Amino acid sequence: MTFGPTWNNLLDNVDALPSDATLVTPLSSKAFGIEDVQEHRVLIQYRDDDETIPLQQAQFETLYERVSEAHGEFDIDRLPPDAEPYATVLSLHPRFEIDDRAGTLTESEQSTGSPLVEAQSGSEEPDETEREEPDLDVYADALLLIDALERHDLTTLDAVDTPALVNIYTLLSDVQRNANDLRKDVRSVLLDRLHHDQPVSGQFGSVQRTTRRNRSLKDDELVLNAFESAGIDRERLTTVDSNKVDEALDVTELSESDVYDIEPSEYVRKADVDEQKKETRLQGLKDQLEATEGEEADELREEIDELEDRIAELTEFRSGRSFHDSSAGG
């Protein structure tokens, strides 16, 4: 099948987008818009740049051929950095679809559309691409930690002054605690959605449901009686110790359930981590932060400074004299 009909269909769909539609590149998550649709190219502009970039028909045809050669499923990690917008725009065609979790551009007769296109229906509606601060403790702590890590060179910890280390240690502790609390909440929801031995993948890794056996010794007298009936003298188990119990189990026909209360518990464990995807996403976030300008960036920096001052007050060392002086003054 020639690319001509596909190209004309694609142009029709691109031309039908609202003028303020926002598209996103699949790997670096950079936002851009369509500036113009011409016979042999599509003009785009990144939201953080004034330069207009032409996407040529010939390059779209090359990408189309690559998808066909991959039997309808092309790994978008193979795209050069400057070719990411081609995949996003091609996914506007009704037969092409990007799965940003699987990292693929696929051709199918049942495409559900691109998840990387956010069309705005009017100027009065809020911009759905704006980043909003989530109401989570770990988010604020993580922002402070990132800022602290950027301010200090931690490659040589001995060279960092004590107050800075105190602040960083405090933030690391807070991030760990709050992240673990959130992790437990997420885990409880995932347990209802996962099946045994069936890993579920996301963009950065995969998890699976697993059963853990929790053992606790039964009543001491019950354990001693069980082993005595099996020919083990009480003197060998004067005090019930799990190590001694396990040794005794090895030389008797008693089962674990005779002396242990065993309760299985379900949990989610990390099965795999895709470090390359994490690095790609992290670089995209860095690019977005570097491009942040104006009042929004200034307000964010002010909020970070205020939070840092509050942390500094909480972690500041006060001598007994200053404490008594302040108490007397109050």
Tab-separated table of N, CA, C and O in Angstrom, residues 28-79:
chain	number	residue	atom	x	y	z
A	28	SER	N	10.486	12.257	25.775
A	28	SER	CA	10.921	13.369	26.618
A	28	SER	C	9.764	14.196	27.157
A	28	SER	O	9.979	15.114	27.955
A	29	SER	N	8.536	13.890	26.738
A	29	SER	CA	7.324	14.575	27.231
A	29	SER	C	7.384	16.088	27.020
A	29	SER	O	6.959	16.862	27.874
A	30	LYS	N	7.907	16.513	25.879
A	30	LYS	CA	7.950	17.933	25.557
A	30	LYS	C	6.662	18.332	24.828
A	30	LYS	O	6.237	17.664	23.893
A	31	ALA	N	6.074	19.440	25.268
A	31	ALA	CA	4.806	19.888	24.707
A	31	ALA	C	5.045	20.736	23.451
A	31	ALA	O	5.974	21.543	23.391
A	32	PHE	N	4.184	20.540	22.445
A	32	PHE	CA	4.273	21.357	21.237
A	32	PHE	C	2.887	21.513	20.623
A	32	PHE	O	1.936	20.818	21.000
A	33	GLY	N	2.775	22.448	19.703
A	33	GLY	CA	1.511	22.692	19.021
A	33	GLY	C	1.689	22.689	17.516
A	33	GLY	O	2.807	22.819	17.011
A	34	ILE	N	0.586	22.536	16.795
A	34	ILE	CA	0.605	22.570	15.326
A	34	ILE	C	0.455	24.019	14.873
A	34	ILE	O	-0.515	24.689	15.238
A	35	GLU	N	1.420	24.495	14.095
A	35	GLU	CA	1.377	25.875	13.603
A	35	GLU	C	0.708	25.972	12.236
A	35	GLU	O	-0.007	26.932	11.951
A	36	ASP	N	0.960	24.975	11.364
A	36	ASP	CA	0.377	25.039	10.023
A	36	ASP	C	0.436	23.648	9.397
A	36	ASP	O	1.291	22.822	9.738
A	37	VAL	N	-0.504	23.396	8.490
A	37	VAL	CA	-0.543	22.138	7.746
A	37	VAL	C	-0.408	22.470	6.270
A	37	VAL	O	-1.230	23.193	5.701
A	38	GLN	N	0.651	21.970	5.627
A	38	GLN	CA	0.919	22.243	4.230
A	38	GLN	C	0.920	20.937	3.441
A	38	GLN	O	0.854	19.848	4.004
A	39	GLU	N	1.030	21.064	2.126
A	39	GLU	CA	0.878	19.893	1.264
A	39	GLU	C	1.909	18.805	1.556
A	39	GLU	O	1.577	17.616	1.553
A	40	HIS	N	3.152	19.191	1.815
A	40	HIS	CA	4.212	18.203	2.001
A	40	HIS	C	4.879	18.275	3.374
A	40	HIS	O	5.934	17.682	3.572
A	41	ARG	N	4.279	18.998	4.297
A	41	ARG	CA	4.871	19.069	5.625
A	41	ARG	C	3.875	19.608	6.642
A	41	ARG	O	2.851	20.201	6.286
A	42	VAL	N	4.217	19.395	7.913
A	42	VAL	CA	3.449	19.921	9.046
A	42	VAL	C	4.394	20.775	9.869
A	42	VAL	O	5.501	20.336	10.217
A	43	LEU	N	3.993	22.000	10.175
A	43	LEU	CA	4.833	22.907	10.950
A	43	LEU	C	4.412	22.859	12.414
A	43	LEU	O	3.232	22.988	12.733
A	44	ILE	N	5.393	22.667	13.299
A	44	ILE	CA	5.106	22.605	14.732
A	44	ILE	C	5.966	23.622	15.459
A	44	ILE	O	6.933	24.164	14.911
A	45	GLN	N	5.601	23.881	16.730
A	45	GLN	CA	6.404	24.760	17.575
A	45	GLN	C	6.319	24.263	19.010
A	45	GLN	O	5.226	24.027	19.531
A	46	TYR	N	7.483	24.059	19.633
A	46	TYR	CA	7.514	23.650	21.032
A	46	TYR	C	7.019	24.796	21.911
A	46	TYR	O	7.269	25.968	21.611
A	47	ARG	N	6.335	24.459	23.004
A	47	ARG	CA	5.762	25.488	23.867
A	47	ARG	C	6.819	26.371	24.520
A	47	ARG	O	6.531	27.508	24.892
A	48	ASP	N	8.033	25.830	24.690
A	48	ASP	CA	9.089	26.607	25.344
A	48	ASP	C	10.083	27.192	24.343
A	48	ASP	O	11.200	27.552	24.706
A	49	ASP	N	9.678	27.307	23.072
A	49	ASP	CA	10.592	27.793	22.035
A	49	ASP	C	9.791	28.570	20.996
A	49	ASP	O	8.611	28.281	20.763
A	50	ASP	N	10.431	29.566	20.387
A	50	ASP	CA	9.761	30.383	19.364
A	50	ASP	C	10.032	29.880	17.953
A	50	ASP	O	9.453	30.382	16.989
A	51	GLU	N	10.895	28.900	17.800
A	51	GLU	CA	11.274	28.418	16.472
A	51	GLU	C	10.210	27.481	15.901
A	51	GLU	O	9.697	26.605	16.603
A	52	THR	N	9.871	27.672	14.643
A	52	THR	CA	8.949	26.785	13.942
A	52	THR	C	9.741	25.664	13.277
A	52	THR	O	10.736	25.916	12.596
A	53	ILE	N	9.293	24.435	13.491
A	53	ILE	CA	10.025	23.270	12.985
A	53	ILE	C	9.166	22.550	11.944
A	53	ILE	O	8.014	22.188	12.234
A	54	PRO	N	9.693	22.319	10.738
A	54	PRO	CA	8.925	21.595	9.718
A	54	PRO	C	9.100	20.079	9.866
A	54	PRO	O	10.219	19.586	10.001
A	55	LEU	N	8.009	19.354	9.837
A	55	LEU	CA	8.033	17.899	9.813
A	55	LEU	C	7.692	17.461	8.386
A	55	LEU	O	6.570	17.643	7.925
A	56	GLN	N	8.658	16.888	7.699
A	56	GLN	CA	8.537	16.633	6.272
A	56	GLN	C	7.781	15.331	5.977
A	56	GLN	O	7.885	14.344	6.707
A	57	GLN	N	7.037	15.326	4.870
A	57	GLN	CA	6.293	14.149	4.436
A	57	GLN	C	7.216	12.940	4.257
A	57	GLN	O	6.869	11.824	4.621
A	58	ALA	N	8.410	13.168	3.700
A	58	ALA	CA	9.326	12.059	3.445
A	58	ALA	C	9.727	11.354	4.736
A	58	ALA	O	9.876	10.125	4.771
A	59	GLN	N	9.890	12.122	5.827
A	59	GLN	CA	10.259	11.521	7.104
A	59	GLN	C	9.094	10.739	7.702
A	59	GLN	O	9.287	9.693	8.338
A	60	PHE	N	7.885	11.250	7.507
A	60	PHE	CA	6.695	10.499	7.948
A	60	PHE	C	6.616	9.158	7.200
A	60	PHE	O	6.286	8.127	7.793
A	61	GLU	N	6.911	9.206	5.903
A	61	GLU	CA	6.867	7.971	5.114
A	61	GLU	C	7.918	6.972	5.597
A	61	GLU	O	7.656	5.762	5.663
A	62	THR	N	9.102	7.477	5.966
A	62	THR	CA	10.142	6.592	6.497
A	62	THR	C	9.687	5.929	7.788
A	62	THR	O	9.873	4.720	7.985
A	63	LEU	N	9.060	6.715	8.678
A	63	LEU	CA	8.561	6.155	9.932
A	63	LEU	C	7.451	5.145	9.656
A	63	LEU	O	7.386	4.077	10.292
A	64	TYR	N	6.597	5.456	8.698
A	64	TYR	CA	5.529	4.535	8.296
A	64	TYR	C	6.110	3.196	7.836
A	64	TYR	O	5.616	2.123	8.201
A	65	GLU	N	7.185	3.263	7.065
A	65	GLU	CA	7.838	2.036	6.589
A	65	GLU	C	8.467	1.256	7.743
A	65	GLU	O	8.443	0.023	7.765
A	66	ARG	N	9.040	1.972	8.715
A	66	ARG	CA	9.648	1.301	9.866
A	66	ARG	C	8.593	0.542	10.677
A	66	ARG	O	8.851	-0.568	11.158
A	67	VAL	N	7.424	1.142	10.828
A	67	VAL	CA	6.346	0.458	11.550
A	67	VAL	C	5.908	-0.790	10.794
A	67	VAL	O	5.685	-1.854	11.379
A	68	SER	N	5.811	-0.677	9.469
A	68	SER	CA	5.418	-1.828	8.649
A	68	SER	C	6.464	-2.938	8.739
A	68	SER	O	6.130	-4.120	8.848
A	69	GLU	N	7.751	-2.564	8.717
A	69	GLU	CA	8.821	-3.555	8.814
A	69	GLU	C	8.826	-4.257	10.161
A	69	GLU	O	9.267	-5.396	10.277
A	70	ALA	N	8.336	-3.542	11.203
A	70	ALA	CA	8.283	-4.129	12.544
A	70	ALA	C	6.979	-4.893	12.760
A	70	ALA	O	6.601	-5.166	13.893
A	71	HIS	N	6.302	-5.222	11.655
A	71	HIS	CA	5.045	-5.974	11.711
A	71	HIS	C	3.978	-5.244	12.534
A	71	HIS	O	3.242	-5.845	13.317
A	72	GLY	N	3.926	-3.930	12.335
A	72	GLY	CA	2.863	-3.153	12.941
A	72	GLY	C	3.112	-2.726	14.365
A	72	GLY	O	2.236	-2.123	14.988
A	73	GLU	N	4.318	-2.985	14.921
A	73	GLU	CA	4.604	-2.577	16.302
A	73	GLU	C	6.045	-2.099	16.396
A	73	GLU	O	6.974	-2.880	16.512
A	74	PHE	N	6.230	-0.771	16.378
A	74	PHE	CA	7.556	-0.160	16.344
A	74	PHE	C	7.925	0.348	17.729
A	74	PHE	O	7.128	1.034	18.390
A	75	ASP	N	9.132	0.010	18.200
A	75	ASP	CA	9.618	0.447	19.506
A	75	ASP	C	10.079	1.895	19.397
A	75	ASP	O	11.044	2.201	18.705
A	76	ILE	N	9.385	2.814	20.083
A	76	ILE	CA	9.688	4.236	19.936
A	76	ILE	C	11.021	4.616	20.578
A	76	ILE	O	11.523	5.712	20.353
A	77	ASP	N	11.629	3.728	21.373
A	77	ASP	CA	12.964	3.996	21.890
A	77	ASP	C	13.987	4.082	20.760
A	77	ASP	O	15.082	4.629	20.956
A	78	ARG	N	13.645	3.529	19.596
A	78	ARG	CA	14.557	3.554	18.451
A	78	ARG	C	14.527	4.895	17.715
A	78	ARG	O	15.331	5.134	16.816
A	79	LEU	N	13.635	5.782	18.111
A	79	LEU	CA	13.539	7.076	17.447
A	79	LEU	C	14.714	7.980	17.815
A	79	LEU	O	15.111	8.043	18.980
